[in-house]
Amino acid sequence: MLSSAAHDSRRLPVRIIEVSPRDGLQHEAVFVPTARKIALINALSRTGVAEIEAGSFVSPAAIPQLADSDEVFRAIDRIPGVTYSALVPNERGFERARAAAVKKIAVFTAASDSFAIHNIKATVSESLARFRPIVLAAKRDGMLVRGYISTAVFCPYEGRISPMPVLDVMMRLLDLGVDEVSLGETIGKASPSEIRALLDLLLTRIEPARLSLHVHDTYGMAIANVLTAWWDYGITAFDCSAGGLGGCPYAPGASGNVATEDVVFALKASGALVPVDEKLVVHCAQQLSVLVRHPLNSRFSRIQEDRATQPTVKV
Ligand code: MG
């Protein structure tokens, strides 16, 4: 990656893609009532995030937590400047998304067959064949399309994934017509050196503005990876979740998605232009914690609390 290109890209505002209403809630045991989801999305809309993944049109039997996505999309306030996206697994899901006036959809595959078979019951090639008519129909209707690549660095079944198969899947998604690609670091184990190896290869074939990084914080590496992608490569889109909601199904008890407020703080502290109010995000995370009935853990929110309770003793 040319450092001058990264330097130019770093001047662009960072786009935060808030995934708690979808990626976060789908891992929770409780069903959050529809009206509460709508209120949450409306509150997130006013934090400054660029995009909210507001639902999923997968089978309600497969993910009952998001069975009400049609209703959610019909009722939320759509704030100008904020994009509201939804996951779409198949043509039936696409028709539901279209009926709910969704303007941006996401299709999802992986860099490893084992994960794809486990997660979506199809090989990577089968999933891409399944997406073809969906992406065509979406583009015909003027929708934007995101393509997710899970296991972009590690697979819970196959271990380390080299950058080459990720490049192959990315090129096939671009050939289908997706507008952007989100790289899913599924188990949260990657180090900055592995993120570098991946981006060194991918950015020979795609501009940084079309990539998003979706990292998890299982091993505490998420912020380091975000800063590496932004500073060294000019990546300016990051998927994250208020309060770090999301869990990690492959590491029980571990933290999941990187917390939005931590990403915003770290990027701003490093000089990035991030038009998001991290304190408003913390308020949303506090609401979320009540809805899912367990504490959420972001570093930023803990520090806010600590400050309020610190004794005023000077040494
Ligand atoms: Mg995630």
CSV table of C-alpha atoms and ligand atoms in Angstrom, one decimal:
chain,number,residue,atom,x,y,z
A,1,MET,CA,0.0,0.0,0.0
A,2,LEU,CA,1.4,3.4,-0.9
A,3,SER,CA,1.6,5.5,2.1
A,4,SER,CA,0.5,8.6,0.1
A,5,ALA,CA,-2.8,6.9,-0.8
A,6,ALA,CA,-3.4,6.0,2.8
A,7,HIS,CA,-2.6,9.5,3.8
A,8,ASP,CA,-5.1,10.9,1.3
A,9,SER,CA,-7.8,8.5,2.4
A,10,ARG,CA,-7.2,9.3,6.1
A,11,ARG,CA,-8.5,12.8,5.5
A,12,LEU,CA,-12.0,11.4,4.7
A,13,PRO,CA,-14.6,11.2,7.4
A,14,VAL,CA,-14.7,7.7,9.0
A,15,ARG,CA,-17.9,5.9,8.3
A,16,ILE,CA,-19.1,3.9,11.4
A,17,ILE,CA,-21.5,1.1,10.5
A,18,GLU,CA,-23.4,0.3,13.7
A,19,VAL,CA,-24.4,-3.4,13.7
A,20,SER,CA,-25.9,-3.8,17.2
A,21,PRO,CA,-29.5,-4.0,16.0
A,22,ARG,CA,-28.6,-7.0,13.8
A,23,ASP,CA,-25.3,-8.6,14.6
A,24,GLY,CA,-25.7,-7.7,18.3
A,25,LEU,CA,-29.2,-8.7,18.9
A,26,GLN,CA,-29.1,-12.0,16.9
A,27,HIS,CA,-26.7,-13.5,19.4
A,28,GLU,CA,-28.9,-12.6,22.4
A,29,ALA,CA,-31.2,-15.1,24.1
A,30,VAL,CA,-34.0,-12.6,24.6
A,31,PHE,CA,-36.4,-11.3,22.0
A,32,VAL,CA,-36.3,-7.5,22.2
A,33,PRO,CA,-39.8,-6.2,21.6
A,34,THR,CA,-40.3,-4.5,18.3
A,35,ALA,CA,-41.1,-1.0,19.8
A,36,ARG,CA,-37.9,-1.1,21.8
A,37,LYS,CA,-35.8,-2.0,18.7
A,38,ILE,CA,-37.4,0.9,16.8
A,39,ALA,CA,-36.6,3.3,19.7
A,40,LEU,CA,-33.0,2.0,19.8
A,41,ILE,CA,-32.5,2.4,16.1
A,42,ASN,CA,-33.9,5.9,16.3
A,43,ALA,CA,-31.5,6.8,19.1
A,44,LEU,CA,-28.6,5.3,17.2
A,45,SER,CA,-29.6,7.4,14.2
A,46,ARG,CA,-28.8,10.5,16.1
A,47,THR,CA,-25.3,9.6,17.3
A,48,GLY,CA,-23.7,10.5,14.0
A,49,VAL,CA,-23.1,6.9,12.6
A,50,ALA,CA,-23.2,6.7,8.9
A,51,GLU,CA,-25.0,3.4,8.6
A,52,ILE,CA,-27.1,1.1,10.8
A,53,GLU,CA,-27.6,-2.5,10.1
A,54,ALA,CA,-31.2,-2.5,11.3
A,55,GLY,CA,-32.4,-6.0,10.6
A,56,SER,CA,-32.1,-9.3,8.8
A,57,PHE,CA,-34.5,-11.0,6.4
A,58,VAL,CA,-33.3,-14.5,7.1
A,59,SER,CA,-35.9,-17.2,8.1
A,60,PRO,CA,-37.7,-16.2,11.3
A,61,ALA,CA,-37.4,-19.8,12.4
A,62,ALA,CA,-33.6,-19.6,12.0
A,63,ILE,CA,-33.2,-16.3,13.9
A,64,PRO,CA,-36.4,-15.5,15.8
A,65,GLN,CA,-34.7,-12.5,17.5
A,66,LEU,CA,-35.0,-10.6,14.2
A,67,ALA,CA,-38.3,-12.0,13.0
A,68,ASP,CA,-39.8,-8.5,13.1
A,69,SER,CA,-37.4,-6.8,10.7
A,70,ASP,CA,-40.3,-6.0,8.2
A,71,GLU,CA,-42.1,-4.1,10.9
A,72,VAL,CA,-38.9,-2.4,12.2
A,73,PHE,CA,-38.0,-1.1,8.8
A,74,ARG,CA,-41.5,0.3,8.2
A,75,ALA,CA,-41.5,2.2,11.5
A,76,ILE,CA,-38.1,3.6,12.1
A,77,ASP,CA,-37.3,7.3,11.4
A,78,ARG,CA,-35.0,7.4,8.4
A,79,ILE,CA,-32.7,10.3,9.1
A,80,PRO,CA,-31.2,11.9,6.0
A,81,GLY,CA,-27.6,11.0,5.7
A,82,VAL,CA,-27.9,7.7,7.6
A,83,THR,CA,-28.1,4.4,5.6
A,84,TYR,CA,-30.3,1.6,7.0
A,85,SER,CA,-29.2,-1.8,5.7
A,86,ALA,CA,-30.4,-5.4,6.2
A,87,LEU,CA,-29.0,-8.9,5.7
A,88,VAL,CA,-30.6,-10.8,2.9
A,89,PRO,CA,-29.8,-14.5,2.4
A,90,ASN,CA,-32.0,-15.5,-0.5
A,91,GLU,CA,-34.6,-14.3,-3.0
A,92,ARG,CA,-37.4,-14.7,-0.5
A,93,GLY,CA,-35.5,-12.5,1.9
A,94,PHE,CA,-34.9,-10.0,-0.9
A,95,GLU,CA,-38.6,-9.7,-1.7
A,96,ARG,CA,-39.3,-9.0,2.0
A,97,ALA,CA,-36.5,-6.4,2.1
A,98,ARG,CA,-37.9,-4.7,-1.1
A,99,ALA,CA,-41.4,-4.7,0.4
A,100,ALA,CA,-40.0,-2.9,3.5
A,101,ALA,CA,-38.4,-0.3,1.3
A,102,VAL,CA,-34.8,-1.3,2.3
A,103,LYS,CA,-32.3,0.7,0.3
A,104,LYS,CA,-29.2,-1.3,1.1
A,105,ILE,CA,-28.8,-5.0,1.5
A,106,ALA,CA,-26.0,-7.2,2.6
A,107,VAL,CA,-25.2,-10.7,1.3
A,108,PHE,CA,-22.9,-12.9,3.4
A,109,THR,CA,-20.4,-15.6,2.6
A,110,ALA,CA,-17.0,-16.6,4.0
A,111,ALA,CA,-13.4,-17.3,2.9
A,112,SER,CA,-13.6,-20.9,4.1
A,113,ASP,CA,-16.0,-23.6,3.1
A,114,SER,CA,-16.2,-25.1,6.5
A,115,PHE,CA,-17.5,-21.9,8.0
A,116,ALA,CA,-19.9,-21.2,5.2
A,117,ILE,CA,-21.4,-24.7,5.3
A,118,HIS,CA,-21.8,-24.4,9.1
A,119,ASN,CA,-23.2,-20.9,9.0
A,120,ILE,CA,-25.3,-20.7,5.8
A,121,LYS,CA,-25.4,-24.4,4.8
A,122,ALA,CA,-23.7,-23.8,1.4
A,123,THR,CA,-20.1,-23.8,0.2
A,124,VAL,CA,-18.6,-20.5,-0.7
A,125,SER,CA,-19.2,-21.1,-4.4
A,126,GLU,CA,-22.8,-22.2,-3.8
A,127,SER,CA,-23.5,-19.1,-1.8
A,128,LEU,CA,-22.1,-16.9,-4.5
A,129,ALA,CA,-24.3,-18.6,-7.1
A,130,ARG,CA,-27.3,-18.0,-4.8
A,131,PHE,CA,-26.4,-14.3,-4.5
A,132,ARG,CA,-26.2,-13.7,-8.2
A,133,PRO,CA,-29.9,-13.1,-8.9
A,134,ILE,CA,-30.3,-11.2,-5.6
A,135,VAL,CA,-27.5,-8.7,-6.5
A,136,LEU,CA,-28.8,-8.3,-10.0
A,137,ALA,CA,-32.3,-7.6,-8.7
A,138,ALA,CA,-31.0,-5.2,-6.1
A,139,LYS,CA,-28.9,-3.2,-8.6
A,140,ARG,CA,-31.9,-3.1,-11.0
A,141,ASP,CA,-33.9,-1.6,-8.1
A,142,GLY,CA,-31.2,1.0,-7.4
A,143,MET,CA,-30.2,-0.6,-4.0
A,144,LEU,CA,-26.7,-0.6,-2.7
A,145,VAL,CA,-25.2,-4.0,-1.9
A,146,ARG,CA,-22.6,-5.0,0.7
A,147,GLY,CA,-20.8,-8.3,0.5
A,148,TYR,CA,-19.6,-9.8,3.8
A,149,ILE,CA,-16.6,-12.2,3.9
A,150,SER,CA,-16.5,-14.0,7.2
A,151,THR,CA,-13.3,-15.8,8.4
A,152,ALA,CA,-11.1,-13.3,6.5
A,153,VAL,CA,-8.2,-14.1,8.8
A,154,PHE,CA,-9.1,-17.0,11.0
A,155,CYS,CA,-11.7,-19.7,10.7
A,156,PRO,CA,-13.0,-21.5,13.8
A,157,TYR,CA,-12.8,-24.8,11.9
A,158,GLU,CA,-9.8,-24.4,9.5
A,159,GLY,CA,-7.5,-22.0,11.5
A,160,ARG,CA,-5.5,-19.4,9.8
A,161,ILE,CA,-6.8,-18.4,6.4
A,162,SER,CA,-4.3,-17.0,4.0
A,163,PRO,CA,-5.1,-13.7,2.2
A,164,MET,CA,-5.3,-15.5,-1.3
A,165,PRO,CA,-8.7,-17.2,-0.8
A,166,VAL,CA,-10.0,-13.9,0.6
A,167,LEU,CA,-8.9,-12.1,-2.5
A,168,ASP,CA,-10.6,-14.8,-4.6
A,169,VAL,CA,-13.9,-14.4,-2.8
A,170,MET,CA,-13.7,-10.6,-2.9
A,171,MET,CA,-13.1,-10.6,-6.7
A,172,ARG,CA,-16.1,-12.9,-7.2
A,173,LEU,CA,-18.3,-10.6,-5.1
A,174,LEU,CA,-17.1,-7.6,-7.0
A,175,ASP,CA,-17.8,-9.5,-10.3
A,176,LEU,CA,-21.4,-10.0,-9.0
A,177,GLY,CA,-21.7,-6.3,-8.6
A,178,VAL,CA,-21.5,-5.6,-4.9
A,179,ASP,CA,-20.7,-2.0,-4.0
A,180,GLU,CA,-18.5,-2.7,-1.0
A,181,VAL,CA,-16.9,-5.6,0.9
A,182,SER,CA,-16.8,-6.1,4.6
A,183,LEU,CA,-14.0,-8.2,5.9
A,184,GLY,CA,-15.1,-10.2,8.9
A,185,GLU,CA,-12.4,-11.1,11.4
A,186,THR,CA,-14.8,-13.7,12.8
A,187,ILE,CA,-13.1,-15.0,15.9
A,188,GLY,CA,-11.2,-11.9,17.0
A,189,LYS,CA,-7.8,-13.4,17.0
A,190,ALA,CA,-6.0,-11.5,14.3
A,191,SER,CA,-3.0,-9.3,15.0
A,192,PRO,CA,-2.1,-6.1,13.1
A,193,SER,CA,0.5,-8.0,11.2
A,194,GLU,CA,-2.1,-10.4,9.8
A,195,ILE,CA,-4.4,-7.4,9.0
A,196,ARG,CA,-1.5,-5.9,7.1
A,197,ALA,CA,-0.8,-9.1,5.1
A,198,LEU,CA,-4.5,-9.2,4.1
A,199,LEU,CA,-4.8,-5.5,3.2
A,200,ASP,CA,-1.4,-5.5,1.4
A,201,LEU,CA,-2.9,-8.1,-1.0
A,202,LEU,CA,-6.6,-6.9,-1.3
A,203,LEU,CA,-5.7,-3.2,-1.9
A,204,THR,CA,-3.9,-4.2,-5.0
A,205,ARG,CA,-7.4,-4.9,-6.5
A,206,ILE,CA,-9.8,-2.6,-4.7
A,207,GLU,CA,-9.8,1.0,-3.4
A,208,PRO,CA,-9.8,1.4,0.4
A,209,ALA,CA,-13.2,3.3,0.2
A,210,ARG,CA,-14.9,0.1,-0.9
A,211,LEU,CA,-13.6,-2.0,2.1
A,212,SER,CA,-15.0,-2.1,5.6
A,213,LEU,CA,-13.4,-3.9,8.5
A,214,HIS,CA,-15.6,-6.0,10.9
A,215,VAL,CA,-13.5,-7.0,13.9
A,216,HIS,CA,-14.2,-8.7,17.1
A,217,ASP,CA,-12.4,-8.1,20.4
A,218,THR,CA,-12.0,-11.6,21.7
A,219,TYR,CA,-8.3,-11.3,22.3
A,220,GLY,CA,-8.2,-7.6,22.8
A,221,MET,CA,-6.8,-6.9,19.4
A,222,ALA,CA,-9.7,-5.1,17.8
A,223,ILE,CA,-8.7,-1.5,18.4
A,224,ALA,CA,-5.1,-2.2,17.3
A,225,ASN,CA,-6.5,-3.7,14.1
A,226,VAL,CA,-8.8,-0.8,13.4
A,227,LEU,CA,-6.0,1.8,13.9
A,228,THR,CA,-3.7,-0.2,11.7
A,229,ALA,CA,-6.3,-0.4,8.9
A,230,TRP,CA,-7.0,3.3,9.2
A,231,TRP,CA,-3.5,4.7,9.7
A,232,ASP,CA,-1.5,2.4,7.4
A,233,TYR,CA,-4.0,1.7,4.7
A,234,GLY,CA,-6.6,4.5,4.8
A,235,ILE,CA,-9.6,2.2,5.5
A,236,THR,CA,-12.3,4.5,6.6
A,237,ALA,CA,-15.3,2.2,7.3
A,238,PHE,CA,-15.6,0.1,10.4
A,239,ASP,CA,-18.4,-2.2,11.6
A,240,CYS,CA,-18.9,-2.0,15.3
A,241,SER,CA,-21.6,-2.4,18.0
A,242,ALA,CA,-22.7,-0.1,20.8
A,243,GLY,CA,-21.4,-1.5,24.1
A,244,GLY,CA,-19.6,-4.3,22.1
A,245,LEU,CA,-22.9,-6.2,22.0
A,246,GLY,CA,-22.7,-9.4,20.0
A,247,GLY,CA,-20.9,-12.1,21.9
A,248,CYS,CA,-18.8,-14.5,20.1
A,249,PRO,CA,-20.4,-17.9,19.5
A,250,TYR,CA,-16.9,-19.5,19.0
A,251,ALA,CA,-15.5,-18.2,22.3
A,252,PRO,CA,-18.1,-18.4,25.0
A,253,GLY,CA,-17.9,-15.7,27.5
A,254,ALA,CA,-15.6,-13.6,25.3
A,255,SER,CA,-16.5,-10.1,24.1
A,256,GLY,CA,-17.8,-9.9,20.6
A,257,ASN,CA,-18.0,-7.0,18.2
A,258,VAL,CA,-15.7,-4.2,18.9
A,259,ALA,CA,-17.5,-1.4,20.8
A,260,THR,CA,-18.5,1.6,18.7
A,261,GLU,CA,-17.6,4.0,21.5
A,262,ASP,CA,-14.1,2.5,21.8
A,263,VAL,CA,-13.5,2.7,18.0
A,264,VAL,CA,-14.8,6.3,17.9
A,265,PHE,CA,-12.6,7.3,20.8
A,266,ALA,CA,-9.5,5.6,19.5
A,267,LEU,CA,-9.8,7.0,16.0
A,268,LYS,CA,-10.5,10.5,17.2
A,269,ALA,CA,-7.6,10.3,19.6
A,270,SER,CA,-5.4,9.4,16.6
A,271,GLY,CA,-6.5,12.4,14.6
A,272,ALA,CA,-9.3,10.9,12.5
A,273,LEU,CA,-12.4,12.8,11.5
A,274,VAL,CA,-15.2,10.8,13.1
A,275,PRO,CA,-18.6,12.6,13.1
A,276,VAL,CA,-20.0,10.4,15.9
A,277,ASP,CA,-20.7,11.5,19.5
A,278,GLU,CA,-19.4,8.6,21.6
A,279,LYS,CA,-21.3,9.8,24.7
A,280,LEU,CA,-24.6,9.4,22.8
A,281,VAL,CA,-23.4,5.9,21.8
A,282,VAL,CA,-22.8,5.1,25.4
A,283,HIS,CA,-26.4,6.1,26.2
A,284,CYS,CA,-27.6,3.7,23.5
A,285,ALA,CA,-25.4,1.0,25.0
A,286,GLN,CA,-26.9,1.6,28.4
A,287,GLN,CA,-30.4,1.2,26.8
A,288,LEU,CA,-29.2,-2.0,25.1
A,289,SER,CA,-27.9,-3.4,28.3
A,290,VAL,CA,-31.4,-3.1,29.9
A,291,LEU,CA,-33.0,-4.7,26.8
A,292,VAL,CA,-30.7,-7.7,26.8
A,293,ARG,CA,-30.6,-8.0,30.6
A,294,HIS,CA,-26.9,-8.2,31.1
A,295,PRO,CA,-24.0,-5.7,31.4
A,296,LEU,CA,-22.1,-4.5,28.3
A,297,ASN,CA,-18.4,-3.8,28.5
A,298,SER,CA,-16.7,-1.1,26.6
A,299,ARG,CA,-13.6,0.5,27.9
A,300,PHE,CA,-14.9,4.0,27.2
A,301,SER,CA,-18.1,3.5,29.2
A,302,ARG,CA,-16.1,2.1,32.1
A,303,ILE,CA,-13.8,5.1,32.2
A,304,GLN,CA,-16.9,7.4,32.2
A,305,GLU,CA,-18.2,5.6,35.2
A,306,ASP,CA,-14.9,5.5,37.0
A,307,ARG,CA,-14.5,9.2,36.6
A,308,ALA,CA,-17.8,9.8,38.3
A,309,THR,CA,-16.8,7.7,41.3
A,310,GLN,CA,-13.1,8.7,41.7
A,311,PRO,CA,-12.1,10.1,45.1
A,312,THR,CA,-10.7,13.6,44.9
A,313,VAL,CA,-7.5,12.7,46.8
A,314,LYS,CA,-4.3,14.2,45.3
A,315,VAL,CA,-1.0,12.6,45.8
B,1,MG,MG,-19.8,-9.4,14.3
